[in-house]
mmCIF file of C-alpha atoms in Angstrom:
data_model
loop_
_atom_site.group_PDB
_atom_site.id
_atom_site.type_symbol
_atom_site.label_atom_id
_atom_site.label_comp_id
_atom_site.label_asym_id
_atom_site.label_seq_id
_atom_site.Cartn_x
_atom_site.Cartn_y
_atom_site.Cartn_z
ATOM 1 C CA MET A 9 -27.598 -35.023 -77.025
ATOM 2 C CA HIS A 10 -26.943 -38.709 -76.567
ATOM 3 C CA SER A 11 -27.138 -41.335 -79.257
ATOM 4 C CA ALA A 12 -28.740 -44.724 -78.713
ATOM 5 C CA GLY A 13 -26.322 -47.156 -77.092
ATOM 6 C CA GLU A 14 -24.026 -44.486 -75.612
ATOM 7 C CA PHE A 15 -23.081 -44.475 -71.918
ATOM 8 C CA TYR A 16 -24.639 -41.665 -69.896
ATOM 9 C CA ASN A 17 -24.857 -40.458 -66.302
ATOM 10 C CA PRO A 18 -28.471 -40.469 -64.978
ATOM 11 C CA TRP A 19 -27.588 -38.140 -62.067
ATOM 12 C CA ARG A 20 -29.870 -35.052 -62.204
ATOM 13 C CA LEU A 21 -31.058 -36.097 -65.659
ATOM 14 C CA PHE A 22 -34.568 -37.460 -65.239
ATOM 15 C CA ILE A 23 -37.812 -36.038 -63.899
ATOM 16 C CA GLY A 24 -40.411 -38.523 -62.730
ATOM 17 C CA CYS A 25 -42.502 -39.964 -59.951
ATOM 18 C CA ILE A 26 -41.084 -41.181 -56.633
ATOM 19 C CA ILE A 27 -42.042 -44.556 -55.180
ATOM 20 C CA PRO A 28 -41.034 -44.736 -51.492
ATOM 21 C CA ASN A 29 -38.817 -47.693 -50.602
ATOM 22 C CA ALA A 30 -41.454 -48.825 -48.111
ATOM 23 C CA ILE A 31 -43.877 -49.170 -51.023
ATOM 24 C CA SER A 32 -41.469 -50.615 -53.592
ATOM 25 C CA ARG A 33 -40.417 -53.348 -51.130
ATOM 26 C CA SER A 34 -44.009 -54.310 -50.318
ATOM 27 C CA THR A 35 -44.977 -57.866 -51.252
ATOM 28 C CA GLU A 36 -48.680 -57.070 -50.795
ATOM 29 C CA LEU A 37 -48.948 -54.597 -53.672
ATOM 30 C CA SER A 38 -48.669 -55.318 -57.382
ATOM 31 C CA SER A 39 -46.064 -53.561 -59.493
ATOM 32 C CA THR A 40 -48.828 -51.628 -61.250
ATOM 33 C CA ALA A 41 -50.243 -50.411 -57.922
ATOM 34 C CA LYS A 42 -46.778 -49.187 -56.887
ATOM 35 C CA LEU A 43 -46.373 -47.263 -60.148
ATOM 36 C CA VAL A 44 -49.856 -45.757 -59.829
ATOM 37 C CA PHE A 45 -49.080 -44.655 -56.258
ATOM 38 C CA GLY A 46 -45.951 -42.884 -57.508
ATOM 39 C CA LYS A 47 -47.924 -41.100 -60.223
ATOM 40 C CA LEU A 48 -50.632 -40.045 -57.756
ATOM 41 C CA CYS A 49 -47.911 -38.554 -55.541
ATOM 42 C CA GLN A 50 -46.581 -36.665 -58.555
ATOM 43 C CA TYR A 51 -50.046 -35.313 -59.377
ATOM 44 C CA ALA A 52 -50.812 -34.232 -55.799
ATOM 45 C CA GLY A 53 -51.264 -30.511 -55.271
ATOM 46 C CA GLN A 54 -50.557 -28.297 -52.277
ATOM 47 C CA ASN A 55 -53.642 -29.613 -50.483
ATOM 48 C CA GLY A 56 -52.314 -33.187 -50.652
ATOM 49 C CA GLN A 57 -54.924 -34.321 -53.174
ATOM 50 C CA ALA A 58 -54.680 -35.620 -56.727
ATOM 51 C CA TYR A 59 -57.414 -36.181 -59.308
ATOM 52 C CA PRO A 60 -56.081 -37.755 -62.526
ATOM 53 C CA SER A 61 -58.600 -39.885 -64.434
ATOM 54 C CA TYR A 62 -58.223 -43.651 -64.806
ATOM 55 C CA LYS A 63 -57.379 -43.076 -68.470
ATOM 56 C CA THR A 64 -54.588 -40.655 -67.531
ATOM 57 C CA LEU A 65 -53.138 -43.013 -64.908
ATOM 58 C CA ALA A 66 -53.275 -45.923 -67.348
ATOM 59 C CA GLY A 67 -51.395 -43.940 -69.988
ATOM 60 C CA ASP A 68 -48.812 -42.718 -67.468
ATOM 61 C CA VAL A 69 -47.824 -46.212 -66.320
ATOM 62 C CA GLY A 70 -48.345 -48.006 -69.632
ATOM 63 C CA VAL A 71 -51.257 -50.304 -68.784
ATOM 64 C CA GLU A 72 -54.866 -50.798 -69.824
ATOM 65 C CA ARG A 73 -57.553 -48.684 -68.150
ATOM 66 C CA ARG A 74 -58.971 -51.737 -66.351
ATOM 67 C CA GLN A 75 -55.567 -52.444 -64.824
ATOM 68 C CA ALA A 76 -55.355 -48.850 -63.574
ATOM 69 C CA ILE A 77 -58.781 -49.220 -61.928
ATOM 70 C CA ARG A 78 -57.659 -52.433 -60.205
ATOM 71 C CA ALA A 79 -54.429 -50.758 -59.056
ATOM 72 C CA VAL A 80 -56.337 -47.851 -57.490
ATOM 73 C CA LYS A 81 -58.600 -50.338 -55.698
ATOM 74 C CA GLU A 82 -55.478 -52.091 -54.356
ATOM 75 C CA LEU A 83 -54.184 -48.816 -52.934
ATOM 76 C CA VAL A 84 -57.576 -48.049 -51.379
ATOM 77 C CA ASP A 85 -57.861 -51.524 -49.837
ATOM 78 C CA TYR A 86 -54.284 -51.281 -48.537
ATOM 79 C CA GLY A 87 -55.104 -47.971 -46.845
ATOM 80 C CA LEU A 88 -52.752 -45.683 -48.781
ATOM 81 C CA ILE A 89 -55.345 -43.441 -50.429
ATOM 82 C CA LYS A 90 -58.999 -42.497 -50.025
ATOM 83 C CA PRO A 91 -61.058 -41.620 -53.119
ATOM 84 C CA VAL A 92 -63.767 -38.968 -52.984
ATOM 85 C CA GLY A 93 -66.142 -38.650 -55.928
ATOM 86 C CA ARG A 94 -66.185 -35.259 -57.679
ATOM 87 C CA LYS A 95 -69.506 -34.035 -59.046
ATOM 88 C CA LYS A 96 -69.998 -31.929 -62.129
ATOM 89 C CA GLY A 97 -72.500 -29.122 -62.366
ATOM 90 C CA ASP A 98 -75.138 -31.468 -63.816
ATOM 91 C CA GLY A 99 -74.885 -33.793 -60.810
ATOM 92 C CA GLY A 100 -72.875 -36.434 -62.686
ATOM 93 C CA PHE A 101 -69.442 -37.628 -61.655
ATOM 94 C CA THR A 102 -66.020 -36.809 -63.016
ATOM 95 C CA SER A 103 -62.659 -38.257 -61.926
ATOM 96 C CA ASN A 104 -62.105 -39.004 -58.239
ATOM 97 C CA ILE A 105 -60.120 -36.855 -55.837
ATOM 98 C CA TYR A 106 -57.514 -39.005 -54.098
ATOM 99 C CA ALA A 107 -56.427 -38.033 -50.576
ATOM 100 C CA PHE A 108 -53.303 -39.680 -49.136
ATOM 101 C CA LEU A 109 -53.428 -41.649 -45.874
ATOM 102 C CA TRP A 110 -50.332 -42.148 -43.704
ATOM 103 C CA HIS A 111 -49.623 -45.890 -43.509
ATOM 104 C CA GLN A 112 -47.955 -47.932 -40.787
ATOM 105 C CA THR A 113 -45.466 -49.237 -43.333
ATOM 106 C CA PHE A 114 -43.958 -45.730 -43.539
ATOM 107 C CA SER A 115 -43.431 -45.609 -39.771
ATOM 108 C CA ASP A 116 -42.040 -49.159 -39.801
ATOM 109 C CA ASP A 117 -39.559 -47.999 -42.409
ATOM 110 C CA GLY A 118 -38.222 -45.324 -40.043
ATOM 111 C CA LEU A 119 -39.991 -42.340 -41.570
ATOM 112 C CA THR A 120 -40.758 -39.835 -38.836
ATOM 113 C CA ASP A 121 -40.524 -36.537 -40.692
ATOM 114 C CA PRO A 122 -42.529 -36.360 -43.910
ATOM 115 C CA GLY A 123 -40.714 -33.079 -44.553
ATOM 116 C CA ASP A 124 -37.493 -34.895 -45.467
ATOM 117 C CA LYS A 125 -37.203 -35.348 -49.174
ATOM 118 C CA ASN A 126 -35.223 -36.774 -51.992
ATOM 119 C CA ASP A 127 -35.545 -35.953 -55.676
ATOM 120 C CA THR A 128 -34.844 -38.040 -58.752
ATOM 121 C CA ARG A 129 -32.584 -35.253 -59.955
ATOM 122 C CA GLY A 130 -30.681 -34.920 -56.674
ATOM 123 C CA GLY A 131 -27.343 -36.376 -55.686
ATOM 124 C CA VAL A 132 -26.543 -38.430 -52.592
ATOM 125 C CA THR A 133 -28.466 -37.248 -49.518
ATOM 126 C CA ASN A 134 -28.884 -38.363 -45.918
ATOM 127 C CA VAL A 135 -32.435 -39.514 -46.586
ATOM 128 C CA THR A 136 -32.674 -43.295 -46.860
ATOM 129 C CA THR A 137 -36.223 -43.448 -48.174
ATOM 130 C CA PRO A 138 -37.193 -41.347 -51.219
ATOM 131 C CA GLN A 139 -40.580 -39.690 -51.074
ATOM 132 C CA CYS A 140 -42.782 -37.506 -53.200
ATOM 133 C CA HIS A 141 -41.711 -34.031 -54.217
ATOM 134 C CA LYS A 142 -41.870 -31.362 -51.476
ATOM 135 C CA ARG A 143 -45.094 -29.941 -52.855
ATOM 136 C CA HIS A 144 -46.770 -33.317 -52.286
ATOM 137 C CA HIS A 145 -46.004 -33.603 -48.558
ATOM 138 C CA LEU A 146 -48.810 -33.564 -46.004
ATOM 139 C CA VAL A 147 -46.508 -32.033 -43.359
ATOM 140 C CA SER A 148 -43.739 -29.487 -43.876
ATOM 141 C CA ASP A 149 -41.651 -26.869 -42.114
ATOM 142 C CA MET A 150 -43.779 -23.740 -42.494
ATOM 143 C CA SER A 151 -43.895 -20.497 -40.626
ATOM 144 C CA PRO A 152 -47.077 -19.691 -38.620
ATOM 145 C CA LYS A 153 -48.113 -17.312 -41.368
ATOM 146 C CA GLU A 154 -47.602 -19.986 -44.034
ATOM 147 C CA ASN A 155 -49.483 -22.523 -41.927
ATOM 148 C CA HIS A 156 -52.375 -20.079 -41.516
ATOM 149 C CA THR A 157 -52.450 -19.541 -45.280
ATOM 150 C CA ARG A 158 -52.406 -23.270 -45.863
ATOM 151 C CA GLU A 159 -55.216 -23.845 -43.367
ATOM 152 C CA SER A 160 -57.271 -21.125 -45.056
ATOM 153 C CA ASN A 161 -56.670 -22.745 -48.435
ATOM 154 C CA SER A 162 -57.641 -26.138 -46.990
ATOM 155 C CA GLU A 163 -60.856 -24.674 -45.547
ATOM 156 C CA THR A 164 -61.660 -23.093 -48.905
ATOM 157 C CA THR A 165 -61.035 -26.414 -50.655
ATOM 158 C CA THR A 166 -63.318 -28.266 -48.222
ATOM 159 C CA THR A 167 -66.038 -25.650 -48.660
ATOM 160 C CA GLU A 168 -65.776 -25.979 -52.438
ATOM 161 C CA GLU A 169 -65.975 -29.770 -52.203
ATOM 162 C CA ILE A 170 -69.130 -29.558 -50.090
ATOM 163 C CA ARG A 171 -70.735 -27.041 -52.443
ATOM 164 C CA LEU A 172 -69.813 -29.327 -55.329
ATOM 165 C CA LEU A 173 -71.702 -32.167 -53.622
ATOM 166 C CA LEU A 174 -74.751 -29.877 -53.417
ATOM 167 C CA SER A 175 -74.560 -28.712 -57.034
ATOM 168 C CA GLY A 176 -77.622 -29.307 -59.175
ATOM 169 C CA THR A 177 -79.945 -29.274 -56.134
ATOM 170 C CA PRO A 178 -81.830 -26.523 -54.215
ATOM 171 C CA LEU A 179 -79.141 -26.932 -51.531
ATOM 172 C CA SER A 180 -76.641 -25.266 -53.861
ATOM 173 C CA LYS A 181 -78.217 -21.955 -52.722
ATOM 174 C CA ILE A 182 -76.398 -22.349 -49.395
ATOM 175 C CA SER A 183 -73.657 -19.707 -49.244
ATOM 176 C CA GLU A 184 -69.975 -20.369 -48.539
ATOM 177 C CA LYS A 185 -70.373 -18.493 -45.264
ATOM 178 C CA GLU A 186 -73.169 -20.836 -44.169
ATOM 179 C CA VAL A 187 -71.058 -23.859 -45.104
ATOM 180 C CA ARG A 188 -68.092 -22.552 -43.076
ATOM 181 C CA ILE A 189 -70.366 -22.011 -40.055
ATOM 182 C CA LEU A 190 -71.624 -25.588 -40.327
ATOM 183 C CA ILE A 191 -68.044 -26.879 -40.585
ATOM 184 C CA LYS A 192 -67.069 -25.025 -37.402
ATOM 185 C CA ARG A 193 -70.098 -26.458 -35.589
ATOM 186 C CA HIS A 194 -69.948 -30.056 -36.790
ATOM 187 C CA GLY A 195 -66.560 -30.672 -38.431
ATOM 188 C CA ASN A 196 -65.555 -31.308 -42.054
ATOM 189 C CA GLU A 197 -66.415 -34.985 -42.362
ATOM 190 C CA ARG A 198 -69.859 -34.758 -40.759
ATOM 191 C CA VAL A 199 -70.902 -31.779 -42.883
ATOM 192 C CA MET A 200 -69.544 -33.420 -46.031
ATOM 193 C CA GLN A 201 -71.448 -36.646 -45.365
ATOM 194 C CA ALA A 202 -74.620 -34.787 -44.364
ATOM 195 C CA ALA A 203 -74.397 -32.649 -47.516
ATOM 196 C CA ASP A 204 -73.983 -35.686 -49.733
ATOM 197 C CA ILE A 205 -76.863 -37.581 -48.110
ATOM 198 C CA ALA A 206 -79.123 -34.512 -48.282
ATOM 199 C CA ALA A 207 -78.295 -33.960 -51.960
ATOM 200 C CA GLU A 208 -78.834 -37.624 -52.850
ATOM 201 C CA LYS A 209 -82.122 -37.664 -50.911
ATOM 202 C CA TRP A 210 -83.352 -34.671 -52.920
ATOM 203 C CA ARG A 211 -82.326 -36.349 -56.194
ATOM 204 C CA ARG A 212 -84.392 -39.388 -55.214
ATOM 205 C CA GLU A 213 -87.495 -37.535 -53.962
ATOM 206 C CA ARG A 214 -87.356 -34.116 -55.691
ATOM 207 C CA LYS A 215 -89.249 -32.467 -52.834
ATOM 208 C CA GLU A 216 -89.258 -28.699 -52.321
ATOM 209 C CA ILE A 217 -86.699 -27.344 -49.836
ATOM 210 C CA LYS A 218 -87.794 -23.933 -48.566
ATOM 211 C CA ASN A 219 -84.849 -23.284 -46.243
ATOM 212 C CA PRO A 220 -81.724 -25.017 -47.629
ATOM 213 C CA GLY A 221 -79.430 -23.804 -44.830
ATOM 214 C CA GLY A 222 -81.768 -24.958 -42.067
ATOM 215 C CA TYR A 223 -82.406 -28.215 -43.916
ATOM 216 C CA LEU A 224 -78.683 -29.063 -44.029
ATOM 217 C CA GLN A 225 -78.238 -27.950 -40.407
ATOM 218 C CA THR A 226 -80.939 -30.462 -39.405
ATOM 219 C CA PHE A 227 -79.122 -33.194 -41.315
ATOM 220 C CA CYS A 228 -75.860 -32.353 -39.531
ATOM 221 C CA VAL A 229 -77.499 -32.472 -36.087
ATOM 222 C CA ASN A 230 -79.583 -35.600 -36.689
ATOM 223 C CA LEU A 231 -77.315 -37.451 -39.099
ATOM 224 C CA VAL A 232 -78.754 -40.852 -39.987
ATOM 225 C CA VAL A 233 -77.265 -42.824 -42.875
ATOM 226 C CA PRO A 234 -80.118 -44.345 -44.947
ATOM 227 C CA GLU A 235 -79.880 -47.959 -46.104
ATOM 228 C CA TRP A 236 -79.964 -46.871 -49.736
ATOM 229 C CA TYR A 237 -77.065 -44.431 -49.351
ATOM 230 C CA GLU A 238 -73.784 -45.109 -51.114
ATOM 231 C CA PRO A 239 -70.789 -42.799 -50.539
ATOM 232 C CA PRO A 240 -69.399 -40.845 -53.498
ATOM 233 C CA HIS A 241 -66.480 -43.180 -54.219
ATOM 234 C CA VAL A 242 -68.847 -46.180 -54.340
ATOM 235 C CA ARG A 243 -71.225 -44.355 -56.695
ATOM 236 C CA ALA A 244 -68.293 -43.279 -58.824
ATOM 237 C CA ALA A 245 -67.017 -46.872 -58.966
ATOM 238 C CA ASN A 246 -70.505 -48.109 -59.904
ATOM 239 C CA ALA A 247 -70.778 -45.450 -62.602
ATOM 240 C CA GLU A 248 -67.324 -46.439 -63.834
ATOM 241 C CA ALA A 249 -68.335 -50.109 -63.919
ATOM 242 C CA ALA A 250 -71.551 -49.250 -65.782
ATOM 243 C CA ALA A 251 -69.564 -47.198 -68.296
ATOM 244 C CA GLU A 252 -67.144 -50.105 -68.692
ATOM 245 C CA ARG A 253 -70.041 -52.490 -69.362
ATOM 246 C CA LYS A 254 -71.500 -50.087 -71.916
ATOM 247 C CA ARG A 255 -68.121 -49.822 -73.640
ATOM 248 C CA ALA A 256 -67.919 -53.629 -73.751
ATOM 249 C CA GLU A 257 -71.463 -53.831 -75.177
ATOM 250 C CA ASP A 258 -70.652 -51.142 -77.749
ATOM 251 C CA ASP A 259 -67.473 -53.011 -78.745
ATOM 252 C CA LYS A 260 -69.447 -56.255 -79.069
ATOM 253 C CA HIS A 261 -72.114 -54.491 -81.152
ATOM 254 C CA GLU A 262 -69.425 -52.981 -83.370
ATOM 255 C CA GLU A 263 -67.796 -56.382 -83.882
ATOM 256 C CA LEU A 264 -71.196 -57.860 -84.740
ATOM 257 C CA LYS A 265 -71.816 -55.092 -87.289
ATOM 258 C CA LYS A 266 -68.427 -55.760 -88.879
ATOM 259 C CA ALA A 267 -69.144 -59.491 -89.009
ATOM 260 C CA GLU A 268 -72.558 -58.864 -90.593
ATOM 261 C CA ALA A 269 -71.029 -56.463 -93.124
ATOM 262 C CA GLN A 270 -68.362 -59.033 -93.984
ATOM 263 C CA GLU A 271 -70.958 -61.790 -94.423
ATOM 264 C CA SER A 272 -73.104 -59.481 -96.564
ATOM 265 C CA LYS A 273 -70.113 -58.818 -98.819
ATOM 266 C CA GLU A 274 -69.293 -62.513 -99.075
ATOM 267 C CA ARG A 275 -72.949 -63.295 -99.811
ATOM 268 C CA ASP A 276 -73.011 -60.703 -102.620
ATOM 269 C CA ASP A 277 -69.671 -61.916 -103.983
ATOM 270 C CA TYR A 278 -70.909 -65.498 -104.012
ATOM 271 C CA TRP A 279 -74.120 -64.458 -105.771
ATOM 272 C CA HIS A 280 -72.184 -62.638 -108.480
ATOM 273 C CA SER A 281 -69.915 -65.666 -108.896
ATOM 274 C CA LEU A 282 -72.916 -67.784 -109.920
ATOM 275 C CA SER A 283 -73.855 -68.139 -113.558
ATOM 276 C CA GLU A 284 -76.896 -66.279 -114.819
ATOM 277 C CA ALA A 285 -78.709 -69.603 -115.162
ATOM 278 C CA ASP A 286 -78.059 -70.510 -111.514
ATOM 279 C CA GLN A 287 -79.179 -67.067 -110.369
ATOM 280 C CA ASN A 288 -82.398 -67.356 -112.362
ATOM 281 C CA LYS A 289 -83.021 -70.809 -110.885
ATOM 282 C CA PHE A 290 -82.829 -69.428 -107.335
ATOM 283 C CA ILE A 291 -85.048 -66.485 -108.326
ATOM 284 C CA GLU A 292 -87.694 -68.745 -109.887
ATOM 285 C CA ASP A 293 -87.593 -71.029 -106.859
ATOM 286 C CA GLU A 294 -88.345 -68.045 -104.620
ATOM 287 C CA LYS A 295 -91.215 -66.899 -106.812
ATOM 288 C CA ASN A 296 -92.748 -70.372 -106.805
ATOM 289 C CA SER A 297 -92.104 -71.158 -103.133
ATOM 290 C CA SER A 298 -95.017 -69.018 -101.918
ATOM 291 C CA PRO A 299 -98.506 -68.219 -103.217
ATOM 292 C CA ILE A 300 -97.636 -64.541 -103.048
ATOM 293 C CA GLY A 301 -94.123 -65.015 -104.431
ATOM 294 C CA LYS A 302 -95.082 -63.672 -107.854
ATOM 295 C CA PHE A 303 -96.401 -60.464 -106.286
ATOM 296 C CA ILE A 304 -93.165 -59.642 -104.421
ATOM 297 C CA PRO A 305 -91.170 -56.805 -106.070
ATOM 298 C CA GLU A 306 -88.216 -58.006 -108.143
ATOM 299 C CA ILE A 307 -85.651 -56.431 -105.791
ATOM 300 C CA GLY A 308 -87.183 -58.331 -102.883
ATOM 301 C CA VAL A 309 -87.163 -61.622 -104.770
ATOM 302 C CA VAL A 310 -83.490 -61.165 -105.678
ATOM 303 C CA ALA A 311 -82.608 -60.421 -102.049
ATOM 304 C CA LEU A 312 -84.414 -63.591 -100.925
ATOM 305 C CA ALA A 313 -82.725 -65.576 -103.691
ATOM 306 C CA LYS A 314 -79.308 -64.319 -102.583
ATOM 307 C CA SER A 315 -79.998 -65.395 -99.006
ATOM 308 C CA LYS A 316 -81.191 -68.820 -100.134
ATOM 309 C CA ALA A 317 -78.147 -69.321 -102.358
ATOM 310 C CA TRP A 318 -75.853 -68.315 -99.499
ATOM 311 C CA GLY A 319 -77.678 -70.661 -97.138
ATOM 312 C CA CYS A 320 -77.210 -73.532 -99.578
ATOM 313 C CA ARG A 321 -73.550 -72.622 -99.893
ATOM 314 C CA LYS A 322 -73.009 -72.675 -96.111
ATOM 315 C CA GLN A 323 -74.929 -75.945 -95.764
ATOM 316 C CA MET A 324 -72.802 -77.522 -98.465
ATOM 317 C CA ILE A 325 -69.633 -76.372 -96.709
ATOM 318 C CA THR A 326 -70.912 -77.700 -93.380
ATOM 319 C CA ASN A 327 -71.658 -81.090 -94.953
ATOM 320 C CA THR A 328 -68.243 -81.348 -96.625
ATOM 321 C CA GLY A 329 -66.322 -79.946 -93.642
ATOM 322 C CA ALA A 330 -64.720 -77.214 -95.747
ATOM 323 C CA THR A 331 -64.381 -73.564 -94.757
ATOM 324 C CA ILE A 332 -65.514 -70.391 -96.431
ATOM 325 C CA GLU A 333 -62.571 -68.389 -97.608
ATOM 326 C CA PRO A 334 -63.060 -64.699 -96.786
ATOM 327 C CA SER A 335 -63.400 -62.399 -99.755
ATOM 328 C CA PRO A 336 -60.296 -60.341 -100.586
#
């Protein structure tokens, strides 16, 4: 164990994310975006996809959640990643899936074999540009059998993603076999988009679908993107923005409640600081200020008297330019 301030050798000591030199040298990306890219690489699974939440990413790189959202948008706009919204069983959204896109900056940096690697715990290697851990690579040296296994896993993942898009709708009755047949006929992206549009259309119209498989097949053949349609990552971003606004409103409401509670305490403290004669004067004034004042219950009259006394106090302070000292 090392003590604070001691010299140490970092070689093979740390485990962490890898930020490729091509990314770290970029003048078009913020430092936060570079860190977030490194963490996404670290989270990526064997299918080359990662799905940490904004909260997780923010905690991992030591920034606020809003900064993590902006950093992800930077990476999307720069063309390094592509977000795909993930749906829950109730049709709502959970954290995005992030797929990695090969960027020209990697090729410009001399990277031709994504299978080469470097590790933060390794020594000196022949690789000039560090990349993500081997399990994060999109291309690798695999045997035909391993490649076949990987392709099967990828197909299964795509099928699951499509069925997830259909969840919570009558289209969820479509079997995995039917989905695979559609993928072979029309390709992954077309089926995925058709499935999402079909599911969103049902959520808007709630019309009966007697033959889900045939219905989706028709969408795949005659795919037309409606004007109202928003892709999953846009809907997820909108939902995220709406949640952010609600959090801001809740925070504002909470601050207002605290301010009201503080003023109520100060109002009560000021009332109790008055002499009994002054309190009675305010109470009598309230009773006599209205024809029905004498018929108001005593507790109501006292509450009105407190408010009037506090109002007079604030007006006096406003006129003299003094400030109200908060109660201890």
